[in-house]
Amino acid sequence: MYRGEERSDRIRVGIVGTGFIARGLMMALEGQTDLALGPVLTRRPMLGGSGLPTGITAVNDVTDLIEGSDIVVECSGDVIHATAVIEEVMAASIPVVTMDAEVQVTTGSHFARKGLFTEAEGDQPGCLAALREEAVQMGFLPLVYGNIKGFLNHNPVPDEMAFWAKKQGISLDKVTAFTDGTKVQIEQALVANGLGAGILRPGLLGPATPDLTAGAELLAAGAVSLGRPVSDYVLSPGAPAGVFIAARHDERFRDYLRYYKMGEGPVYTLVRNFHLCNLEIAKTVRRVVSGGGVLLNNGTRPAVSVAAIAKTDLEPGQRIERGIGSFVVRGICVPIADCPDHVPIGLIYDAVVKRRVAAGSVLTMDDLDLPESLALDIWTDIQGRKSVVPS
């Protein structure tokens, strides 16, 4: 029984983080009849001038977050911090919803074994999971779980990223991770692990095409060759900012699907042409508190991870402040079985390079000094369990 089931008033939704998504969620919870904004956990000593809604209860202690919450939404984007917080929250038997694929693919498999831990609808992975539920209920057999990306530059420059960060009101590291492809790699690794899909190659295929359907069909052909569904993306600037599933259906319904404007088949593309992040999180919160269970998480035995790859030559003694959103490394999907010693990009915070790494190389644990953290311990444990699922 969740704490909220013992209460006659609204479900208290605690939040971890005070960034772009967290602020939007706070606003989205205002005026809800069934959900109430609980404590907001922040590491900031002061919140004045931060742009947060008025009247929030900001706390610096996880204990206060736990005491004031029936369910917690984690959307900090900081793997090290979030992992430590989630560990305490779940130890208190409070369910956790994330809008944080970075945490899911790095330490999420640990939490998937501990209780109710799910990614939210609203970001691309959660939207794909929801679209899959609808597709399967209609009899479709998914071949591709696809992300739609409009722009990609593996090596953006700081000045350009600073301009877009200011223009969009999003942090510099987030804009950089979106631009260099790290974010889509993280999202599709989560989709692969959570939905039991494979990947066609390290770094994904990501065909560039103005025709979304053509790209979906190309990836579907790869899935047929692989013999299982795949997780990937298309680079299609004119396509909607959403997700898609390429799927087959029973041949008996071919005439119906043609009539419904789905094309000639045998592969059909189902498109969800939006993902509204903070506005959709409440749907997953309600799913959880009503007993609907997990929408998507990284699974307990992941097959795919996101490795750090050097954008430039790295020299001994060089410090990397953070991996996700860095100008010296980016992330690519890799099969864990093929790269057992890789460094997950989500673990790189205040890391020091131990030996020279050439540009384009995947970083290994021997290449970096990583500070001790619960997240690092969890990853070591996950590796020790070894995935049994081929990618």
Short mmCIF file of C-alpha atoms in Angstrom, two decimals:
data_model
loop_
_atom_site.label_atom_id
_atom_site.label_comp_id
_atom_site.label_asym_id
_atom_site.label_seq_id
_atom_site.Cartn_x
_atom_site.Cartn_y
_atom_site.Cartn_z
CA MET A 1 0.00 0.00 0.00
CA TYR A 2 1.34 3.43 -0.91
CA ARG A 3 1.30 6.12 1.72
CA GLY A 4 -1.22 8.09 -0.30
CA GLU A 5 -3.79 5.29 -0.05
CA GLU A 6 -4.08 5.95 3.68
CA ARG A 7 -4.82 9.63 3.10
CA SER A 8 -8.11 11.26 2.27
CA ASP A 9 -6.53 14.20 0.49
CA ARG A 10 -4.35 14.51 -2.59
CA ILE A 11 -1.27 12.40 -3.38
CA ARG A 12 1.86 14.32 -2.39
CA VAL A 13 4.38 14.40 -5.24
CA GLY A 14 7.92 15.11 -4.10
CA ILE A 15 10.42 16.34 -6.68
CA VAL A 16 14.18 15.93 -6.95
CA GLY A 17 15.71 18.77 -8.96
CA THR A 18 15.00 22.41 -9.74
CA GLY A 19 15.92 22.60 -13.42
CA PHE A 20 13.88 23.12 -16.56
CA ILE A 21 11.78 19.94 -16.29
CA ALA A 22 11.35 20.17 -12.51
CA ARG A 23 10.11 23.76 -12.70
CA GLY A 24 7.66 22.80 -15.42
CA LEU A 25 6.37 19.90 -13.33
CA MET A 26 5.84 22.20 -10.36
CA MET A 27 3.68 24.44 -12.51
CA ALA A 28 1.83 21.46 -14.01
CA LEU A 29 0.85 20.24 -10.53
CA GLU A 30 -0.73 23.55 -9.58
CA GLY A 31 -4.50 23.25 -9.41
CA GLN A 32 -4.61 19.45 -9.74
CA THR A 33 -7.50 17.93 -7.79
CA ASP A 34 -5.82 14.58 -7.08
CA LEU A 35 -2.13 15.49 -6.94
CA ALA A 36 -0.36 17.99 -4.70
CA LEU A 37 3.16 19.37 -4.92
CA GLY A 38 5.22 17.96 -2.06
CA PRO A 39 8.74 18.95 -1.02
CA VAL A 40 11.31 19.89 -3.66
CA LEU A 41 14.79 18.57 -2.91
CA THR A 42 17.53 20.97 -3.92
CA ARG A 43 21.24 21.37 -3.23
CA ARG A 44 20.98 25.13 -3.60
CA PRO A 45 21.47 27.05 -0.35
CA MET A 46 19.03 29.73 -1.54
CA LEU A 47 16.24 29.69 -4.12
CA GLY A 48 15.67 33.41 -4.49
CA GLY A 49 15.67 34.56 -8.11
CA SER A 50 15.80 31.00 -9.41
CA GLY A 51 12.56 31.26 -11.35
CA LEU A 52 10.79 28.62 -9.25
CA PRO A 53 7.06 28.94 -8.58
CA THR A 54 6.13 30.69 -5.37
CA GLY A 55 4.89 28.74 -2.38
CA ILE A 56 7.02 25.62 -2.85
CA THR A 57 8.55 23.77 0.09
CA ALA A 58 12.25 23.54 -0.72
CA VAL A 59 14.33 21.12 1.34
CA ASN A 60 18.01 20.17 1.41
CA ASP A 61 17.61 16.91 3.33
CA VAL A 62 16.38 13.67 1.78
CA THR A 63 14.65 12.81 5.05
CA ASP A 64 12.39 15.86 4.63
CA LEU A 65 11.63 14.79 1.06
CA ILE A 66 10.65 11.32 2.26
CA GLU A 67 8.50 12.57 5.11
CA GLY A 68 6.51 14.89 2.85
CA SER A 69 6.02 12.61 -0.16
CA ASP A 70 3.78 9.72 -1.20
CA ILE A 71 5.62 9.36 -4.51
CA VAL A 72 8.81 11.00 -5.77
CA VAL A 73 9.63 12.28 -9.26
CA GLU A 74 13.38 12.44 -9.94
CA CYS A 75 14.40 14.81 -12.73
CA SER A 76 17.73 16.27 -11.66
CA GLY A 77 19.77 14.88 -14.56
CA ASP A 78 22.71 14.29 -12.19
CA VAL A 79 23.43 10.56 -12.05
CA ILE A 80 25.66 10.60 -8.97
CA HIS A 81 23.33 12.77 -6.87
CA ALA A 82 20.13 11.13 -8.09
CA THR A 83 21.40 7.61 -7.41
CA ALA A 84 22.14 8.42 -3.77
CA VAL A 85 18.75 10.09 -3.32
CA ILE A 86 16.77 7.29 -4.97
CA GLU A 87 18.52 4.72 -2.80
CA GLU A 88 17.18 6.43 0.33
CA VAL A 89 13.72 7.08 -1.09
CA MET A 90 13.20 3.48 -2.19
CA ALA A 91 14.52 2.20 1.13
CA ALA A 92 11.54 4.06 2.63
CA SER A 93 9.20 2.08 0.30
CA ILE A 94 8.25 5.14 -1.73
CA PRO A 95 7.79 4.57 -5.48
CA VAL A 96 9.99 6.61 -7.80
CA VAL A 97 9.13 8.01 -11.22
CA THR A 98 12.01 9.40 -13.26
CA MET A 99 12.28 11.83 -16.11
CA ASP A 100 15.93 10.92 -16.19
CA ALA A 101 17.06 8.37 -18.77
CA GLU A 102 20.66 9.14 -17.72
CA VAL A 103 20.04 7.57 -14.30
CA GLN A 104 18.02 4.72 -15.76
CA VAL A 105 20.80 3.48 -18.09
CA THR A 106 23.56 3.92 -15.50
CA THR A 107 22.16 2.66 -12.20
CA GLY A 108 18.49 2.01 -12.95
CA SER A 109 18.82 -1.78 -13.14
CA HIS A 110 19.74 -1.77 -9.46
CA PHE A 111 16.56 0.08 -8.56
CA ALA A 112 14.42 -2.07 -10.86
CA ARG A 113 15.15 -4.92 -8.44
CA LYS A 114 14.25 -2.92 -5.33
CA GLY A 115 10.69 -1.76 -5.89
CA LEU A 116 8.45 0.29 -8.16
CA PHE A 117 10.82 2.35 -10.29
CA THR A 118 9.72 3.67 -13.67
CA GLU A 119 10.53 6.25 -16.32
CA ALA A 120 7.73 8.72 -17.03
CA GLU A 121 5.77 9.25 -20.16
CA GLY A 122 6.69 12.59 -21.70
CA ASP A 123 10.31 12.02 -22.63
CA GLN A 124 10.92 9.88 -25.71
CA PRO A 125 11.55 6.53 -23.94
CA GLY A 126 8.38 6.77 -21.88
CA CYS A 127 6.39 7.86 -24.93
CA LEU A 128 7.71 4.86 -26.87
CA ALA A 129 6.70 2.53 -24.06
CA ALA A 130 3.20 3.99 -24.03
CA LEU A 131 2.95 3.81 -27.83
CA ARG A 132 4.10 0.18 -27.70
CA GLU A 133 1.30 -0.66 -25.26
CA GLU A 134 -1.24 0.82 -27.67
CA ALA A 135 0.32 -0.85 -30.71
CA VAL A 136 0.41 -4.31 -29.15
CA GLN A 137 -3.19 -3.97 -27.96
CA MET A 138 -4.17 -3.35 -31.59
CA GLY A 139 -2.33 -6.45 -32.77
CA PHE A 140 0.81 -4.82 -34.19
CA LEU A 141 4.15 -6.64 -33.88
CA PRO A 142 6.86 -3.98 -33.29
CA LEU A 143 10.07 -4.13 -35.30
CA VAL A 144 11.53 -0.70 -34.53
CA TYR A 145 11.27 1.55 -31.49
CA GLY A 146 12.31 4.83 -33.04
CA ASN A 147 13.29 8.28 -31.86
CA ILE A 148 12.99 11.26 -34.20
CA LYS A 149 15.94 13.63 -34.15
CA GLY A 150 16.07 16.87 -36.08
CA PHE A 151 19.71 17.91 -35.74
CA LEU A 152 23.05 16.29 -34.97
CA ASN A 153 26.59 17.67 -34.59
CA HIS A 154 29.04 15.39 -32.83
CA ASN A 155 31.46 18.24 -32.09
CA PRO A 156 29.56 21.45 -31.28
CA VAL A 157 31.57 24.47 -30.13
CA PRO A 158 31.08 26.15 -26.73
CA ASP A 159 30.03 29.56 -28.04
CA GLU A 160 27.29 28.08 -30.22
CA MET A 161 25.99 25.90 -27.37
CA ALA A 162 26.02 28.85 -24.95
CA PHE A 163 23.89 30.83 -27.41
CA TRP A 164 21.28 28.08 -27.67
CA ALA A 165 21.30 27.38 -23.95
CA LYS A 166 20.46 31.02 -23.24
CA LYS A 167 17.89 31.18 -26.03
CA GLN A 168 16.05 28.02 -24.93
CA GLY A 169 16.41 28.49 -21.17
CA ILE A 170 18.13 25.11 -20.76
CA SER A 171 21.50 24.39 -19.16
CA LEU A 172 24.62 24.35 -21.33
CA ASP A 173 25.35 20.67 -20.67
CA LYS A 174 21.82 19.64 -21.64
CA VAL A 175 21.91 21.54 -24.94
CA THR A 176 25.31 20.06 -25.71
CA ALA A 177 24.14 16.51 -24.96
CA PHE A 178 21.12 17.01 -27.23
CA THR A 179 23.29 18.36 -30.04
CA ASP A 180 26.17 15.88 -29.98
CA GLY A 181 23.83 12.88 -29.89
CA THR A 182 24.59 11.70 -26.35
CA LYS A 183 20.99 12.23 -25.26
CA VAL A 184 19.43 10.16 -28.05
CA GLN A 185 21.96 7.37 -27.42
CA ILE A 186 20.98 7.32 -23.73
CA GLU A 187 17.28 7.33 -24.53
CA GLN A 188 17.54 4.48 -27.01
CA ALA A 189 19.72 2.40 -24.70
CA LEU A 190 16.94 2.66 -22.11
CA VAL A 191 14.37 1.67 -24.74
CA ALA A 192 16.48 -1.31 -25.83
CA ASN A 193 16.88 -2.61 -22.29
CA GLY A 194 13.37 -1.85 -21.15
CA LEU A 195 11.52 -3.18 -24.19
CA GLY A 196 13.79 -6.12 -24.98
CA ALA A 197 15.19 -4.74 -28.24
CA GLY A 198 18.62 -4.95 -29.81
CA ILE A 199 20.81 -2.38 -31.56
CA LEU A 200 22.02 -2.65 -35.14
CA ARG A 201 25.53 -1.37 -34.43
CA PRO A 202 27.48 0.57 -31.78
CA GLY A 203 26.36 4.19 -31.91
CA LEU A 204 23.09 3.15 -33.62
CA LEU A 205 22.34 3.46 -37.34
CA GLY A 206 20.41 6.75 -37.30
CA PRO A 207 19.66 7.05 -41.02
CA ALA A 208 19.36 10.61 -42.31
CA THR A 209 16.23 11.00 -44.42
CA PRO A 210 13.57 13.62 -45.14
CA ASP A 211 11.04 10.76 -45.31
CA LEU A 212 10.28 9.34 -41.86
CA THR A 213 8.52 6.30 -43.30
CA ALA A 214 11.49 5.45 -45.52
CA GLY A 215 13.81 5.66 -42.53
CA ALA A 216 11.48 3.50 -40.45
CA GLU A 217 11.32 0.86 -43.17
CA LEU A 218 15.12 0.83 -43.51
CA LEU A 219 15.48 0.18 -39.79
CA ALA A 220 12.72 -2.44 -39.94
CA ALA A 221 14.71 -4.31 -42.59
CA GLY A 222 17.63 -4.32 -40.17
CA ALA A 223 15.40 -5.70 -37.43
CA VAL A 224 14.24 -8.52 -39.71
CA SER A 225 17.88 -9.39 -40.48
CA LEU A 226 18.75 -9.29 -36.78
CA GLY A 227 15.75 -11.44 -35.92
CA ARG A 228 14.42 -9.19 -33.17
CA PRO A 229 13.07 -5.65 -32.65
CA VAL A 230 15.62 -2.85 -32.61
CA SER A 231 15.97 0.49 -30.86
CA ASP A 232 17.29 3.32 -33.04
CA TYR A 233 16.50 6.78 -34.43
CA VAL A 234 16.11 8.68 -37.67
CA LEU A 235 17.70 12.03 -38.41
CA SER A 236 14.86 13.86 -40.14
CA PRO A 237 14.73 17.65 -39.73
CA GLY A 238 11.26 17.98 -41.23
CA ALA A 239 9.64 15.26 -39.12
CA PRO A 240 7.71 15.97 -35.91
CA ALA A 241 9.50 16.05 -32.56
CA GLY A 242 8.16 12.73 -31.38
CA VAL A 243 8.64 8.97 -31.63
CA PHE A 244 7.56 6.15 -33.91
CA ILE A 245 7.16 2.41 -34.07
CA ALA A 246 7.61 0.43 -37.28
CA ALA A 247 5.56 -2.74 -37.03
CA ARG A 248 3.95 -5.60 -38.88
CA HIS A 249 0.37 -6.80 -38.66
CA ASP A 250 -1.64 -9.85 -39.61
CA GLU A 251 -2.00 -9.96 -43.41
CA ARG A 252 -5.75 -10.46 -43.02
CA PHE A 253 -6.02 -6.79 -42.00
CA ARG A 254 -4.04 -5.40 -44.93
CA ASP A 255 -7.10 -3.99 -46.71
CA TYR A 256 -8.32 -2.40 -43.48
CA LEU A 257 -4.97 -0.77 -42.82
CA ARG A 258 -4.83 0.53 -46.39
CA TYR A 259 -8.29 2.02 -45.90
CA TYR A 260 -7.10 3.62 -42.64
CA LYS A 261 -4.34 5.40 -44.62
CA MET A 262 -1.55 3.31 -43.09
CA GLY A 263 0.00 2.45 -46.45
CA GLU A 264 0.48 -0.76 -48.36
CA GLY A 265 2.50 -2.62 -45.73
CA PRO A 266 3.86 -5.06 -44.80
CA VAL A 267 5.60 -2.56 -42.49
CA TYR A 268 3.46 0.17 -40.94
CA THR A 269 4.72 3.28 -39.18
CA LEU A 270 2.88 4.48 -36.08
CA VAL A 271 3.87 8.02 -35.15
CA ARG A 272 3.36 9.91 -31.91
CA ASN A 273 4.12 13.42 -33.11
CA PHE A 274 4.77 15.06 -29.74
CA HIS A 275 6.40 14.53 -26.36
CA LEU A 276 5.44 17.10 -23.77
CA CYS A 277 7.80 16.20 -20.92
CA ASN A 278 6.64 17.97 -17.75
CA LEU A 279 2.98 18.05 -18.88
CA GLU A 280 2.88 14.26 -19.20
CA ILE A 281 4.66 13.18 -16.02
CA ALA A 282 1.42 13.32 -14.04
CA LYS A 283 0.00 10.55 -16.26
CA THR A 284 2.70 8.17 -15.04
CA VAL A 285 2.30 9.31 -11.44
CA ARG A 286 -1.40 8.46 -11.66
CA ARG A 287 -0.56 5.14 -13.33
CA VAL A 288 1.65 4.18 -10.42
CA VAL A 289 -0.64 5.25 -7.56
CA SER A 290 -3.62 3.52 -9.18
CA GLY A 291 -1.74 0.22 -9.38
CA GLY A 292 -0.87 0.34 -13.07
CA GLY A 293 2.72 -0.69 -12.48
CA VAL A 294 5.93 0.10 -14.31
CA LEU A 295 5.74 1.85 -17.67
CA LEU A 296 9.44 1.46 -18.50
CA ASN A 297 12.73 0.96 -16.72
CA ASN A 298 16.18 -0.35 -17.61
CA GLY A 299 15.36 -3.92 -16.65
CA THR A 300 17.30 -6.02 -14.17
CA ARG A 301 19.79 -7.47 -16.69
CA PRO A 302 20.69 -4.76 -19.21
CA ALA A 303 22.34 -5.68 -22.51
CA VAL A 304 23.08 -2.15 -23.77
CA SER A 305 25.01 0.69 -22.14
CA VAL A 306 26.19 4.15 -23.18
CA ALA A 307 29.96 4.34 -23.37
CA ALA A 308 32.05 7.50 -23.35
CA ILE A 309 33.98 8.13 -26.55
CA ALA A 310 36.69 10.77 -26.84
CA LYS A 311 35.85 13.75 -29.06
CA THR A 312 39.46 14.92 -28.94
CA ASP A 313 42.79 13.48 -27.83
CA LEU A 314 42.80 13.25 -24.03
CA GLU A 315 46.02 13.69 -22.05
CA PRO A 316 47.09 12.33 -18.64
CA GLY A 317 46.05 14.65 -15.82
CA GLN A 318 43.25 16.25 -17.82
CA ARG A 319 40.09 16.72 -15.73
CA ILE A 320 36.64 16.01 -17.14
CA GLU A 321 34.04 17.87 -15.10
CA ARG A 322 31.14 15.82 -16.46
CA GLY A 323 30.65 13.35 -19.27
CA ILE A 324 27.10 14.10 -20.40
CA GLY A 325 27.18 17.48 -22.12
CA SER A 326 30.98 17.62 -22.33
CA PHE A 327 33.07 19.13 -25.11
CA VAL A 328 35.70 16.38 -24.85
CA VAL A 329 33.58 13.20 -24.70
CA ARG A 330 30.18 12.06 -25.94
CA GLY A 331 28.12 8.91 -25.50
CA ILE A 332 27.38 6.01 -27.85
CA CYS A 333 25.26 2.88 -27.38
CA VAL A 334 27.32 -0.29 -27.06
CA PRO A 335 26.54 -3.93 -26.34
CA ILE A 336 27.80 -4.54 -22.80
CA ALA A 337 29.02 -8.01 -23.74
CA ASP A 338 31.28 -6.55 -26.44
CA CYS A 339 32.64 -3.68 -24.29
CA PRO A 340 32.80 -5.02 -20.73
CA ASP A 341 35.42 -2.48 -19.58
CA HIS A 342 33.84 0.67 -21.02
CA VAL A 343 33.16 3.70 -18.84
CA PRO A 344 29.44 4.56 -18.79
CA ILE A 345 29.25 8.23 -19.64
CA GLY A 346 26.81 8.78 -16.77
CA LEU A 347 29.56 7.97 -14.25
CA ILE A 348 31.94 10.69 -15.43
CA TYR A 349 31.96 13.54 -12.91
CA ASP A 350 35.21 15.20 -11.81
CA ALA A 351 37.15 12.41 -13.48
CA VAL A 352 40.89 12.56 -14.22
CA VAL A 353 42.48 11.04 -17.32
CA LYS A 354 45.19 8.52 -16.38
CA ARG A 355 46.71 7.84 -19.79
CA ARG A 356 46.51 9.21 -23.30
CA VAL A 357 43.30 8.42 -25.16
CA ALA A 358 43.08 9.04 -28.88
CA ALA A 359 40.10 10.85 -30.37
CA GLY A 360 37.39 8.39 -31.40
CA SER A 361 38.37 5.79 -28.80
CA VAL A 362 35.94 4.30 -26.27
CA LEU A 363 37.16 5.09 -22.76
CA THR A 364 37.82 2.15 -20.44
CA MET A 365 37.99 1.96 -16.68
CA ASP A 366 41.79 1.93 -16.96
CA ASP A 367 41.73 5.31 -18.72
CA LEU A 368 40.10 7.34 -15.94
CA ASP A 369 40.21 7.93 -12.22
CA LEU A 370 36.55 8.10 -11.14
CA PRO A 371 35.67 9.44 -7.68
CA GLU A 372 34.12 6.92 -5.32
CA SER A 373 30.34 7.00 -5.35
CA LEU A 374 27.32 4.78 -4.77
CA ALA A 375 26.65 4.98 -8.52
CA LEU A 376 30.10 3.53 -9.30
CA ASP A 377 29.56 0.74 -6.76
CA ILE A 378 26.17 -0.06 -8.30
CA TRP A 379 27.58 -0.18 -11.82
CA THR A 380 30.31 -2.55 -10.65
CA ASP A 381 27.63 -4.79 -9.15
CA ILE A 382 25.53 -4.65 -12.32
CA GLN A 383 28.58 -5.67 -14.36
CA GLY A 384 29.25 -8.52 -11.98
CA ARG A 385 25.80 -9.94 -12.61
CA LYS A 386 26.46 -10.02 -16.39
CA SER A 387 23.63 -9.69 -18.89
CA VAL A 388 22.24 -12.88 -20.41
CA VAL A 389 20.33 -11.05 -23.12
CA PRO A 390 22.11 -10.69 -26.48
CA SER A 391 22.07 -7.24 -28.07
#
